[in-house]
Coordinates of C-alpha atoms in Angstrom, one line a residue:
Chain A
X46 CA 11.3 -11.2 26.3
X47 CA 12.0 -14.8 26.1
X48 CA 11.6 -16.1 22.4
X49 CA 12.8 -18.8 20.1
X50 CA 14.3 -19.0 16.6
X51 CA 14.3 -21.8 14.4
X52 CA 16.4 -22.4 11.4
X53 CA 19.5 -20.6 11.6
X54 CA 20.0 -20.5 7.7
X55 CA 21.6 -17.5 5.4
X56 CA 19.0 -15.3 7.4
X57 CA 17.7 -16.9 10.1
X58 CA 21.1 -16.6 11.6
X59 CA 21.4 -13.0 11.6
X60 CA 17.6 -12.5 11.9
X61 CA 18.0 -14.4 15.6
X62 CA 21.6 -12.5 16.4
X63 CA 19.4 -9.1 16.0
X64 CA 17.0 -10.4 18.7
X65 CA 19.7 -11.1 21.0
X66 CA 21.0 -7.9 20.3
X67 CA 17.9 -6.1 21.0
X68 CA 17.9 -7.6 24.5
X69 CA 16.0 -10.6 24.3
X70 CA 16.2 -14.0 26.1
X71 CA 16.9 -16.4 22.8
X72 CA 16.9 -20.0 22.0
X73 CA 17.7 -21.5 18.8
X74 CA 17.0 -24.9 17.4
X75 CA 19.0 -25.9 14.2
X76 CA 18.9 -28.7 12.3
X77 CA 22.5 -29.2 12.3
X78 CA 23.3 -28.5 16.0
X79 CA 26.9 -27.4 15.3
X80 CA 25.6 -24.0 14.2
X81 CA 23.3 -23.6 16.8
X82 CA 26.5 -24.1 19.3
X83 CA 28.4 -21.6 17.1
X84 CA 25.4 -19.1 17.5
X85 CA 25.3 -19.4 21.0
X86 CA 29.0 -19.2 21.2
X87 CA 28.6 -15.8 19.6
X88 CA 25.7 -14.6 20.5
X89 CA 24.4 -15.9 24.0
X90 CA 21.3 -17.5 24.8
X91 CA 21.0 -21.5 24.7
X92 CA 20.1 -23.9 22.0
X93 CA 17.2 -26.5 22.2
X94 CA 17.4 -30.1 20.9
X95 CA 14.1 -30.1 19.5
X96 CA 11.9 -26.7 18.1
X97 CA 9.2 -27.8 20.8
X98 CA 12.0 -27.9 23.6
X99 CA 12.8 -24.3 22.1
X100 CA 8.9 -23.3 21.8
X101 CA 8.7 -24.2 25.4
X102 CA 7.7 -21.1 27.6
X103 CA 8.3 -18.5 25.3
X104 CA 6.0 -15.7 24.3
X105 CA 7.0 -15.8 20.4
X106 CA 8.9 -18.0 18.3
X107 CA 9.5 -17.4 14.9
X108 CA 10.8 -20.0 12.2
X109 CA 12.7 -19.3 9.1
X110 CA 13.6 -22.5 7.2
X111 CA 13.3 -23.8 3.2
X112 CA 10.3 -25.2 2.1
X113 CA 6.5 -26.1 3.1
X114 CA 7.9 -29.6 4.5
X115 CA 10.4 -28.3 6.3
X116 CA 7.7 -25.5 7.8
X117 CA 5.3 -28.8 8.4
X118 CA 8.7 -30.5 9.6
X119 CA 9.6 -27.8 12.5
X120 CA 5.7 -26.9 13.9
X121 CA 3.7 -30.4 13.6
X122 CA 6.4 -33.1 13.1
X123 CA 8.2 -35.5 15.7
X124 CA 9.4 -33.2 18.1
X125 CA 7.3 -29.9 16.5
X126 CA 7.3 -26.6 17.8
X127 CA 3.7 -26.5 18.3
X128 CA 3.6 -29.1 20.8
X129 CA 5.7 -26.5 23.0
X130 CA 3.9 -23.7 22.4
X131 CA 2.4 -22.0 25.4
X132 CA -1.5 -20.8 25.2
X133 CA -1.8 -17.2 24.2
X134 CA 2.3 -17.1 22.7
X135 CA 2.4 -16.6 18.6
X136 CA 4.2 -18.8 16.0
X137 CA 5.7 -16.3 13.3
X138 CA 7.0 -18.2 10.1
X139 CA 9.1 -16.3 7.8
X140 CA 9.7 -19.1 5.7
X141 CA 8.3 -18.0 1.9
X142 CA 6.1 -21.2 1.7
X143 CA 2.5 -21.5 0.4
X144 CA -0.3 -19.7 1.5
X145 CA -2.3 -22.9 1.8
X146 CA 0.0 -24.2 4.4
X147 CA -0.4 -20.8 6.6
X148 CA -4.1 -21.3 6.3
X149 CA -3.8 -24.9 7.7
X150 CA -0.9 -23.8 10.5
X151 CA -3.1 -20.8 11.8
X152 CA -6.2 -23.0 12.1
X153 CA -4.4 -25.5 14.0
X154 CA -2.4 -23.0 15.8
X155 CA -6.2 -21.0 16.8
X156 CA -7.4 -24.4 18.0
X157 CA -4.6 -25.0 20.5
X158 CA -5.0 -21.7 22.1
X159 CA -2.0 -19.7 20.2
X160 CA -1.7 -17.6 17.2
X161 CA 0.7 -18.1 13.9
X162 CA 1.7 -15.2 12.0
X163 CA 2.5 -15.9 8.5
X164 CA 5.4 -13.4 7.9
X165 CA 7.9 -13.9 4.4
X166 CA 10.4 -11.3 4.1
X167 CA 12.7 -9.5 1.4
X168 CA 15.7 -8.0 1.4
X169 CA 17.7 -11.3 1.1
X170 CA 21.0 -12.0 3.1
X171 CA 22.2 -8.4 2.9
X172 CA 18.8 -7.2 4.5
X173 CA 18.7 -10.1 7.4
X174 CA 22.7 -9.0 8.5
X175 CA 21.6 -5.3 8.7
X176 CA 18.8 -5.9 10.1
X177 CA 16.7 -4.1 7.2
X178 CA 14.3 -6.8 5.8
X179 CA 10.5 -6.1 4.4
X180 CA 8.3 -8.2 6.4
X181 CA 4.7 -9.0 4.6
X182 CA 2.6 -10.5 7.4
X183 CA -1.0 -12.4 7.2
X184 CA -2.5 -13.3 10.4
X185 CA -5.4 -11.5 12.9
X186 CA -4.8 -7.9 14.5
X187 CA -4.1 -9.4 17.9
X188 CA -1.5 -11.9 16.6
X189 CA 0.3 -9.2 14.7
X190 CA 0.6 -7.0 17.4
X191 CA 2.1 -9.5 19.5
X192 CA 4.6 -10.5 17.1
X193 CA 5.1 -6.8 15.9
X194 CA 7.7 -5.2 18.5
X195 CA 9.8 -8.6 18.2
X196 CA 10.1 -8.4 14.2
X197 CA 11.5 -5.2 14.5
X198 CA 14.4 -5.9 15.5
X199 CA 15.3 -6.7 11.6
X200 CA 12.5 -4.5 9.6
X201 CA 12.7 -2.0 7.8
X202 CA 9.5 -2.3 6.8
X203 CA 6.8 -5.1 8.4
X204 CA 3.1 -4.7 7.9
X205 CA 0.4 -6.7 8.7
X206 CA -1.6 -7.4 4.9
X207 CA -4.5 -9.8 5.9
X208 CA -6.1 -12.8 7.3
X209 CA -3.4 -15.9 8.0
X210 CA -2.2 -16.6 4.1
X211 CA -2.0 -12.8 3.3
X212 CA 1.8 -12.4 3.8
X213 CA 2.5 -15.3 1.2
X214 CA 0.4 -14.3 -1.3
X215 CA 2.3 -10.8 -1.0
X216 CA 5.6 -12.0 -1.5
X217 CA 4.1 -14.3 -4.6
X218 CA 3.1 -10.5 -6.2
X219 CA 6.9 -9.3 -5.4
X220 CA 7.8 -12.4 -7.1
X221 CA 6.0 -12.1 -9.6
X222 CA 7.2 -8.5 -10.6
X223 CA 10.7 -9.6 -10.4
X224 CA 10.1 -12.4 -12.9
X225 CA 9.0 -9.7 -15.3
X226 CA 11.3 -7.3 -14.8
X227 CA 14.6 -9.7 -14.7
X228 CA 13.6 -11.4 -18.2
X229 CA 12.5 -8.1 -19.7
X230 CA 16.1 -6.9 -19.2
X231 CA 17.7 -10.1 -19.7
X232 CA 15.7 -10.4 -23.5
X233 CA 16.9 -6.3 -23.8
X234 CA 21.1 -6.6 -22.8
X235 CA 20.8 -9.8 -25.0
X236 CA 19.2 -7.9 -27.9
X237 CA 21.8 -5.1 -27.3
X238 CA 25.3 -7.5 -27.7
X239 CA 23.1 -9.3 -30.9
X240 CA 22.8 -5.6 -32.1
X241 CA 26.7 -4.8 -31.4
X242 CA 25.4 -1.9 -29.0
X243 CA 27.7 -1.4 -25.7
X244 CA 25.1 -2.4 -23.6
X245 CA 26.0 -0.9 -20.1
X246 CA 26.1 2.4 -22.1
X247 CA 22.9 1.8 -23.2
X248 CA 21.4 0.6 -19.8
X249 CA 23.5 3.9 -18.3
X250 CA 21.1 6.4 -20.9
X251 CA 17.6 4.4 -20.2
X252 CA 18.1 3.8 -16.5
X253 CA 16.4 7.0 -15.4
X254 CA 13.2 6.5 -17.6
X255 CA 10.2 4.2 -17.7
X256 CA 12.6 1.1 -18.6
X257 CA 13.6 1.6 -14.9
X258 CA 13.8 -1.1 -12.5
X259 CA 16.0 -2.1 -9.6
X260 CA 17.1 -5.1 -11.6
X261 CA 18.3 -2.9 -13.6
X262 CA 20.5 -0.5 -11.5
X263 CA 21.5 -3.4 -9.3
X264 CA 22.1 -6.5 -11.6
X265 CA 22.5 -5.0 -15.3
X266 CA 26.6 -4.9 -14.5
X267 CA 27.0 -8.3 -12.6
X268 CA 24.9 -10.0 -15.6
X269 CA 27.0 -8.4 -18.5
X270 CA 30.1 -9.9 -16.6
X271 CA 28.1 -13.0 -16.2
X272 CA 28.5 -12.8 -12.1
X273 CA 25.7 -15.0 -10.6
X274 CA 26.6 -15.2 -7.1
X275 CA 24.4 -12.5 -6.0
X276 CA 22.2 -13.8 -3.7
X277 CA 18.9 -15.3 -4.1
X278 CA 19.0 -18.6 -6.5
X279 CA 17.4 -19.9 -8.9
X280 CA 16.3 -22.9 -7.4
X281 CA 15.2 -21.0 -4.3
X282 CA 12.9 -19.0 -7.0
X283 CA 11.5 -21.8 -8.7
X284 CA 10.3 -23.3 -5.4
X285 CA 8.4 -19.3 -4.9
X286 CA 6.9 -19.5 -9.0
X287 CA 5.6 -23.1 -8.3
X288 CA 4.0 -21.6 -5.4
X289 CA 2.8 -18.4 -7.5
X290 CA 1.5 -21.1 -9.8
X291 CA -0.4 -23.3 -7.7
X292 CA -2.2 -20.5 -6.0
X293 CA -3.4 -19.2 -9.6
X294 CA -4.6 -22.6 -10.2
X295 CA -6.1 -22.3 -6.8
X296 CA -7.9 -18.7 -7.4
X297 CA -8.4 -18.4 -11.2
X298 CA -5.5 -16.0 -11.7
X299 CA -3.6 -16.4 -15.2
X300 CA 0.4 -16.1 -15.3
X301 CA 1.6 -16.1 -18.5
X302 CA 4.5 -14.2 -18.5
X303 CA 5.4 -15.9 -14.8
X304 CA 4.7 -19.4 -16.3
X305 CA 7.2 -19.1 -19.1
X306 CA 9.6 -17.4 -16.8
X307 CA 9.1 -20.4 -14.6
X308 CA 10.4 -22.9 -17.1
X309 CA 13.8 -20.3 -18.3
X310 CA 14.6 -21.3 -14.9
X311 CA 14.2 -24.3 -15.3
X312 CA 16.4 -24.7 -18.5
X313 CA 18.6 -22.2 -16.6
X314 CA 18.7 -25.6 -13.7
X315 CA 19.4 -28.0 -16.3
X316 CA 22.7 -25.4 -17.7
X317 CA 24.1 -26.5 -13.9
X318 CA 22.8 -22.8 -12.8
X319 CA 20.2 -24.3 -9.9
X320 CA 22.5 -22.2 -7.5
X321 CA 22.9 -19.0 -10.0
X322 CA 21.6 -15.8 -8.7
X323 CA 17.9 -14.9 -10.4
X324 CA 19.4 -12.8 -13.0
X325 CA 21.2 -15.6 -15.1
X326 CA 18.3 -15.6 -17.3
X327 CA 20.7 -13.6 -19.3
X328 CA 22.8 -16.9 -19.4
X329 CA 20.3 -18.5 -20.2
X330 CA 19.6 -16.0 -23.3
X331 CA 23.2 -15.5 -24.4
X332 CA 23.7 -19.5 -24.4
X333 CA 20.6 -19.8 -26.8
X334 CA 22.5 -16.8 -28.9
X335 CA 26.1 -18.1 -28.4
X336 CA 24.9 -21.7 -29.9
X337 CA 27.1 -22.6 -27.1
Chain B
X212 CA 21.0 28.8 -36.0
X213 CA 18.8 28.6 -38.6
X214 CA 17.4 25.1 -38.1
X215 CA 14.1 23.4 -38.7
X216 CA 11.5 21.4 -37.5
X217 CA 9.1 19.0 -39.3
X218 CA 6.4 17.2 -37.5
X219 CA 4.2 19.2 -35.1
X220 CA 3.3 16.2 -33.1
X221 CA 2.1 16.1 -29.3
X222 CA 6.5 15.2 -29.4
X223 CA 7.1 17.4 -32.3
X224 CA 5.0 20.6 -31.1
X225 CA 6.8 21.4 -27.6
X226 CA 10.2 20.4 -28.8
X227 CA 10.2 22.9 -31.8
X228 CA 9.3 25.4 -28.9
X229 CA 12.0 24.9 -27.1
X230 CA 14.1 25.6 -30.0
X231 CA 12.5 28.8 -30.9
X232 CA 12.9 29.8 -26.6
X233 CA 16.4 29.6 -27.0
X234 CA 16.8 31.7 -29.8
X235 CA 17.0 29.7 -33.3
X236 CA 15.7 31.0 -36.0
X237 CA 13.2 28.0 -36.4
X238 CA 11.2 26.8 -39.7
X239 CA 8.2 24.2 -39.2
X240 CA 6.9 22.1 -41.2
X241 CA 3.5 20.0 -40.6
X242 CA 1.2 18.0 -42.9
X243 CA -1.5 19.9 -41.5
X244 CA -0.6 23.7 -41.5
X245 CA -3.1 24.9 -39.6
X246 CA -1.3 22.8 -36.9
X247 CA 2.3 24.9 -38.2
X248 CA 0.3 28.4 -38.4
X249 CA -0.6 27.4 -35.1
X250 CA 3.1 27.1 -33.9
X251 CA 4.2 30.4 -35.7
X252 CA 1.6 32.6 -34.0
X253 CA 2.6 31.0 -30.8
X254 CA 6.5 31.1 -31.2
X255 CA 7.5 33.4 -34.4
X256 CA 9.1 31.5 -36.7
X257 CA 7.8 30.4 -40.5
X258 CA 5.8 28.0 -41.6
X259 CA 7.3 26.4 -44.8
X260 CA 5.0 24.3 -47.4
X261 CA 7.2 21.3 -47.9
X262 CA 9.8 19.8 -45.8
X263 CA 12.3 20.7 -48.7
X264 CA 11.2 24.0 -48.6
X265 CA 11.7 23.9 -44.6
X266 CA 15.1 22.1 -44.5
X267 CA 16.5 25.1 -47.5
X268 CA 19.6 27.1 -45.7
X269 CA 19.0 25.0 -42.4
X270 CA 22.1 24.0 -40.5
X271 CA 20.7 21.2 -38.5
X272 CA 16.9 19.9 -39.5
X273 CA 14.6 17.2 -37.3
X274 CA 12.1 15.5 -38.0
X275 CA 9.3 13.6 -35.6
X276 CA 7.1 11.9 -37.2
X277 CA 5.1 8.2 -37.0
X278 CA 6.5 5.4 -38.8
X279 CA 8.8 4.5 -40.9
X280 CA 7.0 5.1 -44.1
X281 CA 6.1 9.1 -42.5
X282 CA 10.2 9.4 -42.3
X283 CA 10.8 8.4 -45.7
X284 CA 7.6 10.9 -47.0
X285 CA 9.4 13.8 -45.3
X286 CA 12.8 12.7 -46.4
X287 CA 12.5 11.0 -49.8
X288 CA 9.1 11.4 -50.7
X289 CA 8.3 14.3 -53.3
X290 CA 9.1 18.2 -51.9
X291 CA 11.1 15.7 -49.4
X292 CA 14.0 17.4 -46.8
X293 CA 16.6 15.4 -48.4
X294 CA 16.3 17.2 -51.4
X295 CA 16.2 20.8 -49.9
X296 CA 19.6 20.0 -47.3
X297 CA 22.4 21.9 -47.2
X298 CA 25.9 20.6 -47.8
X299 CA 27.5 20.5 -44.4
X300 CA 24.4 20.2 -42.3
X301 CA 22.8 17.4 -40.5
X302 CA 19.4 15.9 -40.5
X303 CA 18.6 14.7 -37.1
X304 CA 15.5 11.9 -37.1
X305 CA 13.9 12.2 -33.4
X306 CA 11.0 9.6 -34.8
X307 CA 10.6 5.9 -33.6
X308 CA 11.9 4.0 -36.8
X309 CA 13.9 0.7 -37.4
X310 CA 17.5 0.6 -37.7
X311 CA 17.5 -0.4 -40.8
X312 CA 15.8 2.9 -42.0
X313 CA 18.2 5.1 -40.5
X314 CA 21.0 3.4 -41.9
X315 CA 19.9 3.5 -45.3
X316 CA 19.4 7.2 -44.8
X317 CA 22.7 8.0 -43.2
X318 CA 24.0 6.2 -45.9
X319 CA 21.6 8.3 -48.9
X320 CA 22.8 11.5 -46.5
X321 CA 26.4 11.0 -46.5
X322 CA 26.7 10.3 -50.8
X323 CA 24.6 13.7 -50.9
X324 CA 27.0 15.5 -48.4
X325 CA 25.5 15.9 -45.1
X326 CA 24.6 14.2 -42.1
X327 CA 22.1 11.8 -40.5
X328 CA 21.9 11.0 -37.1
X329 CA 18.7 8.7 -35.3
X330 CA 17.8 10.2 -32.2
X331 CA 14.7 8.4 -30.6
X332 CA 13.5 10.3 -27.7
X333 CA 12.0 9.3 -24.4
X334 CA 10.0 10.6 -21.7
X335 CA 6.8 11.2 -23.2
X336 CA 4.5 14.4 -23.3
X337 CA 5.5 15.2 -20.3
X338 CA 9.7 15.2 -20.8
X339 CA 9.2 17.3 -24.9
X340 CA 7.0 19.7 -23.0
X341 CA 9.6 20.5 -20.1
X342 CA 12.2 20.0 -22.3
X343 CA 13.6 16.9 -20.2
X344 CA 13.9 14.3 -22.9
X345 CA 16.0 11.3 -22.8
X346 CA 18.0 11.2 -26.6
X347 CA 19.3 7.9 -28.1
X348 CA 22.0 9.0 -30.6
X349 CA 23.1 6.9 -33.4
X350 CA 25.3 8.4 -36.4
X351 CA 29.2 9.5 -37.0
X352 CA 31.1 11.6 -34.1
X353 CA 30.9 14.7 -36.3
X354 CA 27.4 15.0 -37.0
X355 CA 26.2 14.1 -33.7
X356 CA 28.6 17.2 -32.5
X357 CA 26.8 19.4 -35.1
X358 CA 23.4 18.5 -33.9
X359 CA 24.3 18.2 -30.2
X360 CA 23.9 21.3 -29.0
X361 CA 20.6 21.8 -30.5
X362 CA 19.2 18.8 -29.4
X363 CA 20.4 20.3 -26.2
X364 CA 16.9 22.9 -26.1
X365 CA 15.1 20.2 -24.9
X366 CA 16.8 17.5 -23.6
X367 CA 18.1 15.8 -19.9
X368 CA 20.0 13.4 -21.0
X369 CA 21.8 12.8 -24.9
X370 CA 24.0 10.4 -25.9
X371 CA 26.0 9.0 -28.9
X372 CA 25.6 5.4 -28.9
X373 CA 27.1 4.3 -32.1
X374 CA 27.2 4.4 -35.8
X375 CA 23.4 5.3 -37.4
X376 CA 20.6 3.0 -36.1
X377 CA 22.5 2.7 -32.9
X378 CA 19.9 5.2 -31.4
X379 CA 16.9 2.7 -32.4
X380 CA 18.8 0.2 -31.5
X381 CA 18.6 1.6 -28.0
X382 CA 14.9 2.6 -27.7
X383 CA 14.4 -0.9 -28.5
X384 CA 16.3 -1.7 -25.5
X385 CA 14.2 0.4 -23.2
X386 CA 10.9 -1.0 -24.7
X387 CA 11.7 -4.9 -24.6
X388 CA 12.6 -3.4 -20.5
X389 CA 9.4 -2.0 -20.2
X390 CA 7.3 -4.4 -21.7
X391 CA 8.6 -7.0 -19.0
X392 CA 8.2 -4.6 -16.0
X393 CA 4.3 -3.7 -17.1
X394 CA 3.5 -7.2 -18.1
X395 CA 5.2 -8.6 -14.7
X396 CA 3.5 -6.1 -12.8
X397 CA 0.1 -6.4 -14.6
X398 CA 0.0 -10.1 -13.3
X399 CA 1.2 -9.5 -10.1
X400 CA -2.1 -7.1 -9.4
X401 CA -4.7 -9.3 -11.3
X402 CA -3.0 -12.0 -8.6
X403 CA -2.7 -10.1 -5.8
X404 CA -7.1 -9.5 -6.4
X405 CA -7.7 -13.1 -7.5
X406 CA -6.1 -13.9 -4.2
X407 CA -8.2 -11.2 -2.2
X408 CA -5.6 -8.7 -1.1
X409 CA -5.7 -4.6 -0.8
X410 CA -3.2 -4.6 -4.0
X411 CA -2.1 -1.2 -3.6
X412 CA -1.0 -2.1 0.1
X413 CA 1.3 -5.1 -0.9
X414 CA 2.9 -2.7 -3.8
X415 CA 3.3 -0.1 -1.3
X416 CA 5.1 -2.9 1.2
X417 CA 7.2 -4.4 -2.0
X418 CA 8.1 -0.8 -3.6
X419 CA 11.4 0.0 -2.1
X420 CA 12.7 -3.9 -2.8
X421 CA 13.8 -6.0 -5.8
X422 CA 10.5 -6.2 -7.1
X423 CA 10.5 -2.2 -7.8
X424 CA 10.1 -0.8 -11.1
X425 CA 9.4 2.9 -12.8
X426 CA 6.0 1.0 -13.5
X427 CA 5.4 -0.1 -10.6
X428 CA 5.7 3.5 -8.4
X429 CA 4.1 5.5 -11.4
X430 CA 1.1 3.6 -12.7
X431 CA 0.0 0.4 -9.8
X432 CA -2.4 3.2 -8.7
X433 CA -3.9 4.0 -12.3
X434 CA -4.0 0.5 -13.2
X435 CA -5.9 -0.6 -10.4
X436 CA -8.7 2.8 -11.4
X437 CA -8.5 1.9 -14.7
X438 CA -7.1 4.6 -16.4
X439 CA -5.4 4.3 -19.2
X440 CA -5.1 7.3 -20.5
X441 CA -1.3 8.3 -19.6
X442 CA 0.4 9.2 -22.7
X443 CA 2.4 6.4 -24.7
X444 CA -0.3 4.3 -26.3
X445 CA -0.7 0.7 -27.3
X446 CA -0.8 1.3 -31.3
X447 CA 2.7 2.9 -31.0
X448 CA 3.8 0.4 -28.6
X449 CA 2.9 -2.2 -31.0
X450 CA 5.0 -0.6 -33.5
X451 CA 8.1 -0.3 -31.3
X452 CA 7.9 -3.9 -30.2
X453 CA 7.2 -4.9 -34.2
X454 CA 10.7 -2.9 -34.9
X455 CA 12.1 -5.0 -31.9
X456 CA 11.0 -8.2 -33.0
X457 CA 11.9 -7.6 -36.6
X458 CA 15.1 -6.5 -36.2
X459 CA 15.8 -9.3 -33.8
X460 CA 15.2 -11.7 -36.8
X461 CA 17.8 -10.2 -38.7
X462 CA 20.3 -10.3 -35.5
X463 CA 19.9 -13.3 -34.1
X464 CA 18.6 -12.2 -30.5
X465 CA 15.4 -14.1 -28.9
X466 CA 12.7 -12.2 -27.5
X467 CA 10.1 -14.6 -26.1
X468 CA 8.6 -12.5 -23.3
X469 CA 9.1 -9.8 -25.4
X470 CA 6.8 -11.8 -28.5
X471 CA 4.1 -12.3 -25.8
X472 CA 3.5 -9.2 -24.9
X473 CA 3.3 -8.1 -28.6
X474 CA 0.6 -10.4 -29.1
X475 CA -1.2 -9.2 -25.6
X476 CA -1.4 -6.2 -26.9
X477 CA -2.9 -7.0 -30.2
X478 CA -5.3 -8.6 -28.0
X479 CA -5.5 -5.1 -25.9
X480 CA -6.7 -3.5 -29.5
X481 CA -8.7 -6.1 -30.0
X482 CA -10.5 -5.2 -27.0
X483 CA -10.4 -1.7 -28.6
X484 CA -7.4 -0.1 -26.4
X485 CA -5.1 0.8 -29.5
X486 CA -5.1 4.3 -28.0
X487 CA -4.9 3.5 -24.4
X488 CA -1.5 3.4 -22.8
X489 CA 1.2 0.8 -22.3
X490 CA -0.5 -0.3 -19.1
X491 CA -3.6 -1.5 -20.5
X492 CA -1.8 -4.9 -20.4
X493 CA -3.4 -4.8 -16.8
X494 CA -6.8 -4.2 -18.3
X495 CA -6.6 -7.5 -20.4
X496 CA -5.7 -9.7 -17.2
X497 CA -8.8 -8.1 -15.4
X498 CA -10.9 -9.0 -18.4
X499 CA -10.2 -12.5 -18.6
X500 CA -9.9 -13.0 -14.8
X501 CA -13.5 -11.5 -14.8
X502 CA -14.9 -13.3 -17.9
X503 CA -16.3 -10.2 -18.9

């Protein structure tokens, strides 16, 4: 099938190199055209100057790039891919951006004859290379199913969660979660080095029970060592709980916990840790101990 | 072994059981003793009128009581099991207590010539009845290889974590955890309804992920039925996060999240939930999101 990817980032890179895999005609756009050449190089297909010369007479393109402007950016700016989008085709965006935006993108996209299919994932860097992300998609049933057979090329997991806006608002919930469970254990490993415990001892005898998370099995050892490369940072997160935030404000939910959990990162920003992994609240914490 | 047990709890109850199924010769001990008379129909046994008079020839004694002040009745109150301990033996404390507590009674315990060790359990009802309880050891090598094998009747998983109070020390740990994952989780659902999504489909979709939690996969589906009625409940919460809180004063550590959620409880029992369970924190999100 003849599709397009835009944004050839951490995972749109390897999101698109599963599609080519699986058989299907590609073209990339990407901002910085040397790594679209280097894709292409590796992978086949062709890139496109422009995301509506990549758009152009293909049954789906997807997009995976940074932020709501750069969403706004790749479908209705100079050059956008919805000007090249052919009637009856689907726009899938699995850029984690606000659900207000997919609202706006899947009105427009209805009006112009084609569908948009807003689709976040998770499962970070390591999930797009092996092809194993969860895909949370908000869009019509007739969209979805369009856009369905292509996603799986990298899901693990991909499900179709409501009208246009749904998907977002399901990744805000993951988000959510995770900034619960990541401060919970941060404030606990801190607690356990202030109480001379061996805290990977401790984390080793409660890990089983109903203190169990997958922060905990995955990031309790990195964050004792104070390792913050793993992945997803905390300015990338900050972006996702100022979306969480704005949507409450939008629909009357209340976020405590995710509202104070939004400003630790942002002290955790101002410590120089904007491109630390999510779990350096515990820097955060042991610098506030440390007097450091 | 001749041991003893004192405090015939819903903990207390099963966990002298186990000790009697696996062939101790077991004395009980319960401020109600119709509760104990109870026990020794059931599991043979004696029923003994004071915890001195239960601890009396006993090579290992345990106690599960409520609070601090219910350890230091059954220790160093009057007809306390201080007074009636052998020389030699070890008196293990299986209770929810501070730190501070158990080391002033390891202390008491080693001038009088036996042992103390702090054992906080978890796993709830469910782990003292099958006898699959998580222990938290804190104490000296050799009495926690006295009392090991006894503790061994009904637990999954025991360790020695330090000198005393290391044990509470560690329980803490697991409740500041868990207050973060149910707290994180509880505003993740009240959002994912404010925002008009099937909320146990989008935890379904974000189970397997980062976002995951022993929370999450065990009580999503009861807090979104609004039932709170599964085991550990808010009142004794309360007191475990007042420990943690307290202690942290002493130590140094910072627990904001973890302050929060102690006052969202006390909010929870002012809403009259002091005996519902640690999820309830959902319940207070839905009543303010409702205005009800």
């Amino acid at each position: 099938m003849r599709v397009a990817f835009i944004g050839l980032g951490v995972m749109g890179y390897p999101m698109a190199g599963h599609l080519a895999a699986q058989g299907h005609d590609v073209t990339v756009y990407n901002r910085n055209s040397e790594k679209a050449a280097q894709w292409v190089a590796a992978h086949g297909g062709r890139a496109a100057p422009t995301p509506e010369a990549a758009a152009r007479g293909c049954t789906v393109v997807m997009a995976c790039v940074g932020r709501d402007s750069d969403v706004e950016a790749v479908t209705l700016g100079p050059g956008g891919a919805f000007a090249g989008m052919t009637k009856g085709a689907v726009f899938v965006d699995h850029t984690t951006a606000s659900a207000g935006l997919a609202r706006r993108l899947a009105t427009d996209a209805a009006a112009a004859g084609f569908g948009f299919v807003d689709a976040p994932v998770s499962g970070g860097e390591q999930g797009a290379k092996n092809g194993q992300l969860t895909i949370m998609c908000g869009g019509t049933e007739a969209n979805y199913a369009k856009a369905e057979p292509i996603m799986a090329a990298y899901a693990r997991q991909c499900r179709l969660l409501g009208p246009p806006g749904s998907g977002q608002l399901a990744k805000m919930v993951n988000q959510i979660c995770i900034a619960g469970a990541v401060q919970g254990l941060s404030e606990a490993l801190s607690f356990a080095r202030a109480a001379g415990l061996d805290a990977a001892a401790v984390i080793e005898v409660i890990s089983k029970g109903a203190a169990q998370s997958w922060q905990m099995e995955n990031r309790h050892r990195t964050m004792l060592a104070n390792h913050y490369d793993h992945g997803f940072a905390v300015e990338w997160m900050r972006k996702d709980l100022g979306i969480c935030l704005a949507e409450a404000r939008e629909n009357g939910a209340s976020l405590p916990l995710t509202a104070l959990v939004d400003q630790f990162y942002a002290e955790v920003e101002a410590m120089g840790g904007a491109r630390w992994d999510t779990s350096s609240l515990f820097a955060r914490m042991e610098k506030l101990r440390s007097g450091q």
